[in-house]
Coordinates of C-alpha atoms and ligand atoms in Angstrom, one line a residue:
M1 CA 188.1 -25.1 123.8
Y2 CA 185.5 -22.5 123.1
K3 CA 183.5 -25.0 121.0
L4 CA 183.1 -27.0 124.2
R5 CA 181.9 -24.1 126.3
P6 CA 178.2 -24.4 125.5
L7 CA 178.3 -28.1 126.3
L8 CA 180.0 -27.4 129.6
F9 CA 177.6 -24.7 130.5
L10 CA 174.6 -26.8 129.7
N11 CA 175.9 -29.8 131.5
Q12 CA 176.4 -27.6 134.6
Q13 CA 172.7 -26.8 134.6
C14 CA 173.0 -31.0 134.2
S15 CA 141.4 -16.3 156.8
S16 CA 139.8 -15.6 157.8
M17 CA 137.0 -17.8 156.6
A18 CA 134.3 -15.8 158.4
A19 CA 135.2 -12.8 156.2
M20 CA 134.8 -14.8 153.0
K21 CA 131.8 -14.5 150.7
P22 CA 129.7 -17.8 150.8
L23 CA 130.5 -18.8 147.2
R24 CA 134.2 -18.3 147.7
L25 CA 134.2 -20.1 151.1
M26 CA 132.5 -23.1 149.4
R27 CA 135.1 -23.2 146.7
V28 CA 138.0 -23.0 149.1
M29 CA 136.5 -25.7 151.4
S30 CA 135.8 -28.1 148.5
Q31 CA 139.4 -27.6 147.3
R32 CA 140.7 -28.3 150.7
A33 CA 138.6 -31.4 151.0
S34 CA 139.9 -32.7 147.7
L35 CA 143.5 -32.0 148.8
S36 CA 143.3 -34.8 151.3
S37 CA 142.3 -37.3 148.7
S38 CA 144.9 -39.9 147.8
A39 CA 144.6 -39.1 144.1
G40 CA 146.1 -36.0 142.5
K41 CA 147.3 -33.4 145.0
W42 CA 145.4 -30.7 143.2
E43 CA 142.4 -32.8 142.3
G44 CA 139.6 -30.2 142.1
G45 CA 142.1 -27.4 142.7
V46 CA 143.5 -24.7 140.4
S47 CA 147.0 -24.6 139.0
M48 CA 148.6 -21.7 137.1
V49 CA 151.5 -22.2 134.6
Q50 CA 153.1 -18.8 133.7
G51 CA 155.1 -18.9 130.5
A52 CA 153.0 -21.7 129.0
S53 CA 153.2 -21.1 125.2
R54 CA 155.9 -23.7 124.5
G55 CA 158.7 -25.7 126.0
I56 CA 158.7 -26.8 129.6
G57 CA 155.7 -24.6 130.5
L58 CA 153.5 -26.1 127.8
E59 CA 154.4 -29.6 128.9
F60 CA 153.5 -28.7 132.6
V61 CA 150.0 -27.6 131.4
K62 CA 149.6 -30.9 129.4
Q63 CA 150.7 -33.1 132.3
L64 CA 148.7 -31.2 134.9
L65 CA 145.6 -31.7 132.7
E66 CA 146.3 -35.3 132.1
K67 CA 147.3 -36.3 135.6
E68 CA 145.3 -34.0 137.9
K69 CA 141.6 -33.5 137.9
G70 CA 141.6 -29.8 138.6
H71 CA 141.6 -26.6 136.5
V72 CA 144.7 -25.2 134.8
V73 CA 145.3 -21.5 134.0
A74 CA 147.9 -21.1 131.3
S75 CA 149.4 -17.7 130.7
C76 CA 151.5 -16.5 127.9
R77 CA 152.5 -13.3 126.0
N78 CA 150.5 -14.1 122.9
P79 CA 147.6 -16.5 123.4
E80 CA 146.5 -16.3 119.7
G81 CA 149.8 -17.6 118.5
A82 CA 150.1 -20.4 121.2
T83 CA 149.1 -23.3 119.0
G84 CA 150.1 -25.9 121.6
L85 CA 147.7 -24.4 124.0
H86 CA 144.9 -24.3 121.4
H87 CA 145.4 -28.0 120.9
L88 CA 145.1 -28.6 124.7
K89 CA 142.0 -26.3 124.9
S90 CA 140.2 -28.3 122.2
K91 CA 141.0 -31.5 124.1
F92 CA 140.3 -30.4 127.7
G93 CA 137.8 -27.6 127.2
E94 CA 136.6 -25.8 130.4
R95 CA 139.4 -27.3 132.5
L96 CA 141.9 -25.0 130.7
S97 CA 141.8 -21.2 130.6
V98 CA 144.3 -19.1 128.8
L99 CA 145.3 -15.6 129.9
Q100 CA 147.5 -13.0 128.3
L101 CA 150.5 -12.2 130.6
D102 CA 153.9 -10.6 129.8
V103 CA 156.1 -10.6 132.9
T104 CA 157.6 -7.3 131.8
N105 CA 154.2 -5.6 131.9
E106 CA 152.9 -5.6 135.5
S107 CA 149.3 -4.5 134.5
T108 CA 148.9 -7.8 132.6
I109 CA 149.9 -9.7 135.8
E110 CA 147.4 -7.7 137.9
Q111 CA 144.7 -8.3 135.3
S112 CA 145.4 -12.0 135.3
A113 CA 145.2 -12.1 139.2
K114 CA 141.8 -10.3 139.0
S115 CA 140.5 -12.7 136.4
I116 CA 141.7 -15.8 138.3
G117 CA 140.2 -14.4 141.6
K118 CA 136.9 -13.8 139.9
R119 CA 136.7 -17.2 138.2
Y120 CA 138.2 -19.5 140.8
G121 CA 138.7 -17.6 144.1
S122 CA 142.1 -19.2 144.9
L123 CA 145.2 -20.9 143.5
N124 CA 146.8 -24.2 144.7
L125 CA 149.8 -24.1 142.5
L126 CA 151.8 -21.5 140.6
I127 CA 154.6 -22.5 138.3
N128 CA 156.7 -19.7 136.8
A129 CA 158.2 -21.3 133.7
S130 CA 159.0 -18.2 131.6
G131 CA 162.6 -17.4 130.9
I132 CA 165.1 -16.2 128.3
L133 CA 168.7 -17.2 127.6
S134 CA 169.3 -15.9 124.0
I135 CA 167.3 -13.7 121.6
P136 CA 168.8 -13.3 118.1
Q137 CA 170.4 -9.8 117.7
V138 CA 169.3 -8.9 121.2
L139 CA 170.7 -11.2 123.8
Q140 CA 173.6 -13.7 123.6
P141 CA 175.1 -15.7 126.5
E142 CA 178.4 -14.0 127.0
T143 CA 181.6 -16.1 126.9
T144 CA 183.7 -13.2 128.1
L145 CA 183.4 -10.0 130.2
R146 CA 184.3 -8.1 127.0
K147 CA 180.9 -9.1 125.5
V148 CA 178.9 -8.0 128.6
E149 CA 176.3 -5.2 127.8
K150 CA 174.3 -3.3 130.3
S151 CA 171.2 -3.9 128.1
S152 CA 171.6 -7.7 128.2
L153 CA 172.2 -7.7 132.0
M154 CA 169.1 -5.6 132.5
L155 CA 166.8 -7.6 130.1
A156 CA 167.8 -11.0 131.6
Y157 CA 167.2 -9.6 135.1
E158 CA 163.8 -8.1 134.1
V159 CA 162.5 -11.2 132.6
N160 CA 164.1 -14.0 134.6
A161 CA 164.2 -12.4 138.1
V162 CA 161.8 -9.5 138.4
G163 CA 159.0 -11.0 136.3
P164 CA 158.4 -14.1 138.4
V165 CA 158.5 -12.1 141.6
L166 CA 155.8 -9.7 140.4
V167 CA 153.7 -12.7 139.5
I168 CA 154.0 -14.2 143.0
K169 CA 153.3 -10.7 144.5
H170 CA 150.0 -10.5 142.7
M171 CA 149.0 -14.1 143.1
W172 CA 149.8 -14.1 146.8
P173 CA 146.3 -13.6 148.2
L174 CA 145.0 -16.3 145.9
L175 CA 147.7 -18.7 147.0
K176 CA 147.0 -17.9 150.7
D177 CA 143.4 -19.0 150.1
G178 CA 144.5 -22.1 148.1
G179 CA 146.7 -23.3 150.9
G180 CA 145.3 -25.0 154.0
S181 CA 146.8 -25.5 157.5
G182 CA 150.4 -25.1 156.2
T183 CA 151.3 -28.6 157.3
D184 CA 152.5 -31.5 155.2
R185 CA 150.6 -31.6 151.9
D186 CA 148.2 -28.9 152.9
V187 CA 150.1 -26.0 151.4
A188 CA 149.9 -24.1 148.1
V189 CA 153.1 -24.4 146.1
V190 CA 155.0 -21.8 144.1
A191 CA 157.6 -23.4 141.8
N192 CA 160.1 -21.1 140.0
L193 CA 162.0 -22.5 137.1
S194 CA 165.6 -21.6 137.8
A195 CA 168.9 -23.2 136.5
R196 CA 171.9 -24.9 138.1
V197 CA 174.1 -22.2 136.5
G198 CA 172.4 -19.7 138.9
S199 CA 174.3 -21.4 141.8
I200 CA 177.2 -19.4 143.1
G201 CA 178.7 -22.4 145.0
D202 CA 178.5 -24.6 141.9
N203 CA 180.1 -22.0 139.5
R204 CA 183.5 -23.3 138.3
L205 CA 183.2 -22.3 134.6
G206 CA 182.2 -18.7 134.6
G207 CA 180.5 -17.1 131.5
W208 CA 176.9 -16.6 130.6
H209 CA 177.0 -13.5 132.9
S210 CA 173.4 -12.2 132.2
Y211 CA 171.6 -15.5 132.4
R212 CA 173.6 -16.9 135.3
A213 CA 173.2 -13.7 137.4
S214 CA 169.5 -13.3 136.6
K215 CA 168.9 -16.9 137.9
T216 CA 171.0 -16.2 141.0
A217 CA 168.9 -13.1 141.7
L218 CA 165.7 -15.2 141.1
N219 CA 167.0 -17.7 143.7
Q220 CA 167.7 -15.1 146.3
L221 CA 164.3 -13.3 145.7
T222 CA 162.5 -16.6 145.9
R223 CA 164.3 -17.6 149.1
N224 CA 163.5 -14.1 150.6
I225 CA 159.8 -14.6 149.7
S226 CA 159.8 -18.1 151.3
V227 CA 161.2 -16.6 154.6
E228 CA 158.4 -13.9 154.6
F229 CA 155.7 -16.5 153.9
A230 CA 157.0 -18.7 156.8
R231 CA 157.2 -15.8 159.2
R232 CA 153.6 -14.8 158.4
K233 CA 152.6 -18.5 158.7
D234 CA 151.1 -18.3 155.2
P235 CA 150.4 -21.8 153.9
I236 CA 152.6 -21.4 150.8
T237 CA 155.7 -23.3 150.0
C238 CA 158.2 -21.8 147.5
I239 CA 160.7 -24.0 145.7
L240 CA 163.2 -23.5 142.9
L241 CA 163.7 -26.1 140.2
H242 CA 166.5 -27.0 137.8
P243 CA 165.0 -29.0 135.0
G244 CA 168.2 -30.5 133.6
T245 CA 169.2 -29.8 130.0
V246 CA 165.9 -30.0 128.2
D247 CA 165.3 -30.2 124.4
T248 CA 163.5 -26.9 123.9
D249 CA 163.9 -23.7 121.8
L250 CA 165.9 -22.2 124.8
S251 CA 168.6 -24.9 124.7
K252 CA 168.6 -25.6 120.9
P253 CA 171.5 -23.3 119.9
F254 CA 173.7 -24.9 122.6
Q255 CA 172.9 -28.6 122.2
R256 CA 175.6 -29.6 119.7
N257 CA 177.9 -31.2 122.2
V258 CA 175.3 -32.5 124.7
P259 CA 175.4 -36.3 124.9
E260 CA 172.1 -37.8 124.0
N261 CA 171.4 -39.3 127.4
K262 CA 172.0 -35.8 129.0
L263 CA 169.5 -34.1 126.8
F264 CA 166.1 -34.6 128.3
T265 CA 162.7 -34.5 126.6
T266 CA 160.2 -32.1 128.1
E267 CA 158.0 -35.1 129.0
F268 CA 160.8 -36.7 131.1
S269 CA 161.9 -33.5 132.8
V270 CA 158.4 -32.3 133.6
Q271 CA 157.4 -35.7 134.9
K272 CA 160.3 -35.5 137.4
L273 CA 159.6 -31.9 138.3
L274 CA 155.9 -32.5 138.8
S275 CA 156.7 -35.3 141.2
I276 CA 158.9 -32.9 143.3
I277 CA 156.1 -30.3 143.3
L278 CA 153.4 -32.8 144.2
N279 CA 155.4 -34.1 147.1
A280 CA 156.5 -30.6 148.3
K281 CA 155.8 -30.1 152.0
S282 CA 156.1 -27.0 154.3
H283 CA 159.7 -28.0 155.3
D284 CA 160.7 -27.7 151.6
N285 CA 160.0 -24.0 151.6
G286 CA 162.9 -22.0 150.2
K287 CA 164.8 -25.0 148.7
F288 CA 166.5 -25.3 145.3
F289 CA 166.0 -28.8 143.7
A290 CA 167.4 -30.4 140.6
W291 CA 165.1 -32.6 138.4
D292 CA 166.3 -35.7 140.3
G293 CA 165.3 -34.3 143.7
Q294 CA 168.8 -33.5 144.8
E295 CA 169.3 -30.1 146.5
I296 CA 171.6 -27.7 144.7
P297 CA 174.0 -25.5 146.7
W298 CA 173.3 -21.8 146.6
Ligands
NAP301 N1 165.7 -25.9 128.4 C1 166.7 -26.0 129.3 O1 167.6 -26.8 129.1 C2 166.6 -25.3 130.6 C3 167.7 -25.5 131.6 C4 167.7 -24.8 132.8 C5 166.6 -24.0 133.1 N2 165.6 -23.8 132.2 C6 164.6 -22.8 132.5 O2 163.3 -23.4 132.3 C7 162.3 -22.4 132.0 C8 161.6 -22.8 130.7 O3 162.6 -22.9 129.7 P1 162.2 -23.6 128.3 O4 163.4 -24.4 128.0 O5 160.9 -24.1 128.3 O6 162.3 -22.3 127.3 P2 161.5 -21.9 126.0 O7 161.1 -23.1 125.3 O8 162.4 -20.9 125.3 O9 160.2 -21.2 126.5 C9 160.4 -20.0 127.2 C10 159.0 -19.5 127.6 O10 159.1 -18.2 128.3 C11 158.2 -17.3 127.7 N3 158.6 -15.9 127.9 C12 159.7 -15.3 127.4 N4 159.7 -14.0 127.7 C13 158.5 -13.8 128.4 C14 157.8 -12.7 129.0 N5 158.4 -11.4 128.9 N6 156.7 -12.8 129.6 C15 156.1 -14.0 129.6 N7 156.6 -15.1 129.1 C16 157.8 -15.0 128.5 C17 158.1 -17.7 126.3 O11 157.0 -17.2 125.7 P3 156.9 -16.7 124.1 O12 156.5 -18.0 123.4 O13 155.9 -15.6 124.1 O14 158.3 -16.3 123.7 C18 158.1 -19.2 126.4 O15 156.8 -19.7 126.7 C19 163.1 -21.1 131.8 O16 163.0 -20.3 133.0 C20 164.6 -21.5 131.7 O17 165.5 -20.6 132.1 C21 165.6 -24.4 131.0

């Protein structure tokens, strides 16, 4: 029975313009004009993928560069070691910039926001893709309450819930400038990578206490931010995404019993998620979607 548990868990996851400096105003206006074009939503715009060194984040960077005509800012903990990003940089040159950002170190988030502000002036899309499920000798998904450690609960919460929220906090002014009127497609989008196991209503199996609860916290914090943005009439839509069970380093130790057709490639999952993001409207603010566009209960 215990052998089956990883499979079951994984399947369950199955302006004020007048106040702006002229250069910045021109940038914002040209981005807004390009938003109304029928080609890519962020054609000419700026997207940030946080947690971009590998896995789903790296694939987002690749597909945004291939499908959209704008600029992509990819952040990760160790840019020098991010070989996948080096490869994309050699192919896409100036359209890709790479920044150092560790979600557990707020000064790296602040520094990244300053650097994006200086270079681009605004952001049209922020994808928080970083996340941890297991780290050898440090963090293991718990199959029983007996294995729950304070350090695991705190680490998962820090990386999976607190980190993305601090990133949104510091990118907020840039996202406000990246959004337009706040109607239909004219909004900046924040997409946080969550997981179906973070749903309380959908929890029938238990286990994975740290990861599960950290994603539940991410969901509530994202929903809370979405309410504040709506109340302030900020042209920003926040959504939560479950990518399915995807063949990455994160899922590798738990893939043994996953049927082949339930284990997605990063290409497939990101293609689906990008379509949800590109079609996100202001009325999607605060919603939690699975890879196939279905809403997930809280
Ligand atoms: N794969 C799945 O089946 C699955 C299912 C449901 C949800 N998700 C969610 O999807 C997201 C992406 O997962 P993945 O499968 O692509 O995982 P992955 O391949 O393990 O990649 C995780 C990414 O998070 C980064 N990261 C970890 N700690 C960080 C920190 N402190 N600061 C900044 N970045 C940090 C890693 O950077 P380093 O290279 O520096 O370690 C890496 O780029 C996660 O939020 C995950 O919970 C995945």
